[in-house]
Coordinates of C-alpha atoms in Angstrom, one line a residue:
M1 CA -1.0 -32.2 -12.9
D2 CA 1.0 -29.2 -14.2
L3 CA 2.0 -25.7 -13.0
Q4 CA -0.7 -24.0 -14.9
Q5 CA -3.4 -26.1 -13.3
I6 CA -2.0 -25.3 -9.8
K7 CA -2.0 -21.6 -10.8
Y8 CA -5.7 -21.8 -11.7
F9 CA -6.4 -23.5 -8.4
L10 CA -4.7 -20.9 -6.3
A11 CA -6.4 -18.1 -8.3
V12 CA -9.8 -19.5 -7.5
V13 CA -8.8 -19.8 -3.8
D14 CA -7.5 -16.2 -3.7
N15 CA -10.5 -14.7 -5.6
G16 CA -13.4 -16.8 -4.4
T17 CA -15.0 -17.3 -7.8
F18 CA -14.1 -19.0 -11.0
L19 CA -15.0 -15.8 -12.9
A20 CA -12.8 -13.5 -10.9
A21 CA -10.0 -16.1 -11.0
S22 CA -10.2 -16.3 -14.8
K23 CA -9.8 -12.5 -15.0
Q24 CA -6.8 -12.6 -12.8
V25 CA -4.9 -15.2 -14.9
H26 CA -6.2 -13.7 -18.2
V27 CA -8.0 -16.8 -19.5
T28 CA -11.7 -17.5 -20.2
Q29 CA -13.8 -19.0 -17.5
P30 CA -14.3 -22.3 -19.5
T31 CA -10.5 -22.6 -19.9
L32 CA -9.9 -22.2 -16.2
S33 CA -12.8 -24.5 -15.3
A34 CA -11.4 -27.2 -17.6
G35 CA -7.9 -26.8 -16.0
I36 CA -9.4 -27.3 -12.6
R37 CA -11.3 -30.4 -13.7
K38 CA -8.1 -31.9 -15.1
L39 CA -6.4 -31.2 -11.8
E40 CA -9.2 -32.8 -9.8
Q41 CA -9.1 -35.8 -12.2
S42 CA -5.4 -36.3 -11.7
L43 CA -5.8 -36.1 -7.9
G44 CA -8.9 -38.2 -7.9
V45 CA -10.7 -35.7 -5.6
T46 CA -13.1 -32.7 -5.8
L47 CA -11.3 -29.6 -4.7
F48 CA -14.1 -27.0 -4.8
N49 CA -17.8 -26.8 -3.7
R50 CA -19.2 -25.0 -6.7
G51 CA -21.9 -22.5 -5.8
S52 CA -23.8 -20.0 -8.0
R53 CA -21.9 -17.1 -6.3
S54 CA -18.7 -18.6 -4.9
A55 CA -16.4 -21.5 -4.9
T56 CA -15.3 -22.9 -1.5
L57 CA -12.7 -25.5 -0.8
T58 CA -13.8 -29.0 0.1
A59 CA -12.0 -30.9 2.9
E60 CA -9.6 -32.4 0.3
G61 CA -9.1 -28.9 -1.2
E62 CA -8.1 -27.5 2.2
Q63 CA -5.7 -30.4 2.6
F64 CA -4.2 -29.7 -0.9
L65 CA -3.9 -25.9 -0.5
K66 CA -0.8 -25.5 1.6
P67 CA 1.4 -28.0 -0.4
A68 CA 0.0 -26.6 -3.6
R69 CA 1.0 -23.0 -2.8
Q70 CA 4.4 -24.1 -1.5
S71 CA 5.1 -26.2 -4.6
Y72 CA 3.9 -23.5 -7.0
N73 CA 6.1 -20.8 -5.4
Q74 CA 9.1 -23.1 -5.4
L75 CA 8.6 -24.2 -9.0
V76 CA 8.2 -20.6 -10.2
L77 CA 11.3 -19.6 -8.3
V78 CA 13.3 -22.4 -9.9
R79 CA 11.9 -21.5 -13.3
S80 CA 12.9 -17.9 -12.8
K81 CA 16.4 -18.9 -11.7
L82 CA 16.8 -21.1 -14.8
R83 CA 15.6 -18.3 -17.1
K84 CA 17.6 -15.8 -15.1
Q85 CA 14.6 -13.5 -15.6
P86 CA 12.4 -13.6 -12.5
E87 CA 8.9 -12.3 -12.7
K88 CA 9.0 -8.7 -11.5
I89 CA 6.8 -5.9 -10.4
V90 CA 8.1 -2.4 -10.8
I91 CA 6.3 -0.1 -8.3
G92 CA 6.6 3.7 -8.4
V93 CA 6.5 5.2 -4.9
L94 CA 5.8 8.9 -4.1
S95 CA 8.9 10.4 -2.5
N96 CA 7.2 11.8 0.6
I97 CA 5.2 8.7 1.5
H98 CA 6.5 7.1 4.7
M99 CA 8.1 3.7 4.1
D100 CA 6.0 2.1 6.8
H101 CA 3.0 2.5 4.6
V102 CA 4.8 1.1 1.6
A103 CA 6.0 -1.9 3.5
R104 CA 2.4 -2.5 4.8
I105 CA 1.0 -2.4 1.3
I106 CA 3.6 -4.7 -0.1
S107 CA 3.6 -7.3 2.7
S108 CA 0.0 -8.4 2.1
Y109 CA 1.1 -9.6 -1.3
R110 CA 4.7 -10.7 -0.5
S111 CA 3.6 -13.3 2.1
I112 CA 1.8 -15.4 -0.6
H113 CA 4.0 -14.6 -3.6
P114 CA 7.6 -14.7 -2.2
H115 CA 9.1 -15.6 -5.7
I116 CA 8.2 -12.3 -7.3
L117 CA 10.9 -9.7 -7.5
I118 CA 9.7 -6.2 -6.5
E119 CA 11.6 -3.1 -7.6
L120 CA 10.8 0.3 -6.1
V121 CA 11.2 3.5 -8.0
V122 CA 10.9 6.7 -5.9
D123 CA 9.9 10.0 -7.5
A124 CA 7.5 12.9 -7.5
D125 CA 3.8 12.5 -8.4
A126 CA 4.0 14.0 -11.8
A127 CA 6.9 11.8 -12.8
L128 CA 5.2 8.7 -11.4
S129 CA 2.0 9.5 -13.3
R130 CA 3.9 9.9 -16.5
M131 CA 5.8 6.6 -16.0
L132 CA 2.6 4.8 -15.3
A133 CA 1.0 6.1 -18.5
E134 CA 4.2 5.2 -20.4
K135 CA 4.2 1.7 -18.8
K136 CA 7.6 2.2 -17.3
V137 CA 6.2 1.1 -14.0
D138 CA 3.5 -1.5 -13.3
L139 CA 1.6 0.5 -10.7
I140 CA 2.3 3.4 -8.3
I141 CA 1.8 4.0 -4.6
V142 CA 0.8 7.6 -4.1
N143 CA -1.6 9.8 -2.1
S144 CA -5.1 11.0 -2.9
D145 CA -3.7 14.3 -4.3
T146 CA -2.3 12.3 -7.3
Q147 CA -2.6 13.4 -10.9
A148 CA -2.9 9.7 -12.0
D149 CA -6.2 8.0 -12.8
N150 CA -7.8 5.0 -11.1
F151 CA -6.6 5.8 -7.6
Q152 CA -7.8 3.2 -5.0
P153 CA -7.3 4.2 -1.3
I154 CA -5.6 1.7 1.0
I155 CA -4.5 3.6 4.1
R156 CA -6.0 6.7 5.7
E157 CA -3.7 9.3 7.0
S158 CA -4.5 11.9 9.7
L159 CA -2.5 14.9 10.9
C160 CA -1.1 15.1 14.4
I161 CA 0.9 17.5 16.4
V162 CA 4.3 15.9 17.0
V163 CA 6.4 16.9 20.1
P164 CA 9.6 15.8 21.7
G165 CA 9.4 12.9 24.1
G166 CA 10.1 15.2 27.1
H167 CA 7.7 18.0 26.1
P168 CA 5.0 19.0 28.6
W169 CA 2.3 17.8 26.1
A170 CA 3.9 14.4 25.5
N171 CA 1.3 12.5 27.6
E172 CA -1.7 14.3 26.1
R173 CA -4.1 12.3 23.9
L174 CA -6.0 15.3 22.4
I175 CA -4.9 18.9 21.9
E176 CA -6.5 22.0 20.3
L177 CA -4.8 23.7 17.4
K178 CA -4.7 27.0 19.2
S179 CA -2.2 25.5 21.6
L180 CA 0.4 26.1 18.9
D181 CA 0.0 29.9 19.2
G182 CA 3.4 31.3 20.1
E183 CA 4.9 27.8 20.2
R184 CA 8.3 27.2 18.5
F185 CA 7.2 25.5 15.2
I186 CA 9.0 23.5 12.5
E187 CA 7.2 24.0 9.3
R188 CA 7.0 21.0 6.8
I189 CA 7.2 22.9 3.5
R190 CA 6.3 21.7 0.0
C191 CA 3.7 19.3 1.4
G192 CA 0.1 18.8 0.3
F193 CA -1.1 19.1 3.8
W194 CA 0.5 22.5 4.5
E195 CA -1.9 24.8 2.6
P196 CA -5.1 23.7 4.5
V197 CA -3.2 23.8 7.8
N198 CA -2.0 27.3 7.1
Q199 CA -5.6 28.3 6.2
Q200 CA -6.7 27.0 9.6
F201 CA -4.0 29.0 11.3
Q202 CA -5.3 32.2 9.6
Q203 CA -8.9 31.5 10.2
Q204 CA -8.3 30.9 13.9
Q205 CA -5.7 33.7 14.2
I206 CA -3.1 31.3 15.4
Q207 CA 0.5 32.4 15.0
P208 CA 3.1 29.7 15.8
L209 CA 6.7 30.9 16.1
T210 CA 8.2 29.3 13.0
V211 CA 11.9 28.7 13.8
M212 CA 12.8 26.2 11.1
Q213 CA 11.5 24.8 7.7
A214 CA 12.2 21.4 6.3
E215 CA 11.3 19.6 3.0
S216 CA 11.0 16.0 4.3
D217 CA 9.2 14.3 7.1
E218 CA 12.4 12.6 8.3
F219 CA 14.1 16.0 8.8
V220 CA 11.1 17.3 10.7
L221 CA 11.1 14.3 13.0
S222 CA 14.8 14.6 13.7
L223 CA 14.5 18.3 14.5
V224 CA 11.5 17.8 16.8
A225 CA 13.3 14.9 18.6
A226 CA 16.3 17.4 19.1
N227 CA 13.8 19.7 21.0
L228 CA 14.1 22.4 18.4
G229 CA 10.3 22.8 18.1
V230 CA 7.0 21.1 17.5
S231 CA 5.3 20.4 14.2
I232 CA 2.3 19.0 12.4
I233 CA 2.8 15.7 10.5
T234 CA 1.0 12.4 9.9
D235 CA 1.3 9.7 12.5
R236 CA 3.7 6.8 11.9
T237 CA 6.1 4.4 13.5
T238 CA 9.5 6.1 14.0
P239 CA 12.7 5.5 15.9
Y240 CA 12.8 9.1 17.0
D241 CA 11.9 10.0 20.6
V242 CA 8.7 11.9 19.7
R243 CA 5.0 11.7 20.6
F244 CA 2.1 12.1 18.2
I245 CA -1.0 13.9 19.6
E246 CA -4.4 13.9 17.9
I247 CA -5.6 17.4 17.0
K248 CA -9.1 18.0 18.5
D249 CA -10.3 20.7 16.1
L250 CA -8.4 19.8 12.8
S251 CA -9.9 17.3 10.5
I252 CA -7.7 17.1 7.4
D253 CA -7.5 13.6 6.0
R254 CA -5.6 12.1 3.1
S255 CA -5.3 8.5 1.8
I256 CA -2.4 6.5 0.6
G257 CA -3.3 4.1 -2.2
V258 CA -2.4 2.6 -5.6
C259 CA -3.0 3.3 -9.2
M260 CA -2.8 0.8 -12.0
P261 CA -3.5 0.9 -15.8
N262 CA -6.8 -0.4 -17.1
T263 CA -5.3 -2.6 -19.8
D264 CA -2.4 -4.9 -20.6
V265 CA -1.8 -5.8 -16.9
L266 CA 0.4 -8.8 -16.3
P267 CA -1.3 -11.6 -14.1
H268 CA 1.2 -11.2 -11.2
V269 CA 0.7 -7.4 -11.2
E270 CA -3.1 -8.0 -11.2
A271 CA -2.7 -10.4 -8.2
F272 CA -0.7 -7.7 -6.3
Y273 CA -3.4 -5.1 -7.0
R274 CA -6.2 -7.4 -5.7
A275 CA -4.1 -8.5 -2.7
V276 CA -3.5 -4.9 -1.5
L277 CA -7.2 -3.9 -2.1
D278 CA -8.3 -6.8 0.1
K279 CA -6.3 -5.4 3.0
R280 CA -7.4 -1.8 2.8
D281 CA -8.5 0.1 5.9

């Protein structure tokens, strides 16, 4: 039994088929199958029920899975420490994406690959797209307005009206856009959502009383919490005392997702990509 054989075993478990597993670890299917057979021979048991479309764990395979994953992660961690060069994924993150979304995307991978070092690089979309093309980052987390190719949506975002916790609307579940007419309003500028929102204001002849403008979601939320006005922003978890209210007559959606190159992808980066796609909304 060796580390590579355990890696093959875990790849089959995580991907469900020998073919998909071989692609993840970048070997041919016969090579992976031979590695699994050697592992089974060394253990003296059959680990997988081999079907035409999938590979499922036998009772012995189920028993082997937890210690195999723990041992693999520990051995990779030790190897990384000895080499002083841990396996790493460099992820570019769009500057205006809320970190709740980033944490959610990463956590689905982190729970089963704790030994991988993850570095986050925050920048604008154009810069991230360029870094991805130049292979300065392994993948990027951006929204559906991105210039980069191969975008795969993970999390759907919807716009809400955000009000202070003590606002008369705070307990409302739904509200019409026209309610903002004449209301003190904090405008989120330089945001992909703002142009279609402004078009809706013009079409419905709605004129909020814009009292402040801010370039970041965090600034907007802090200003709303201070009772300086209301705003339109995507729903999220926040420490600020604000309430998010669904807009009855405004349907502008956007997705948060990932982009990855088509070629020369490292196995642990490919594993990250597959893990987050499996957890998409």
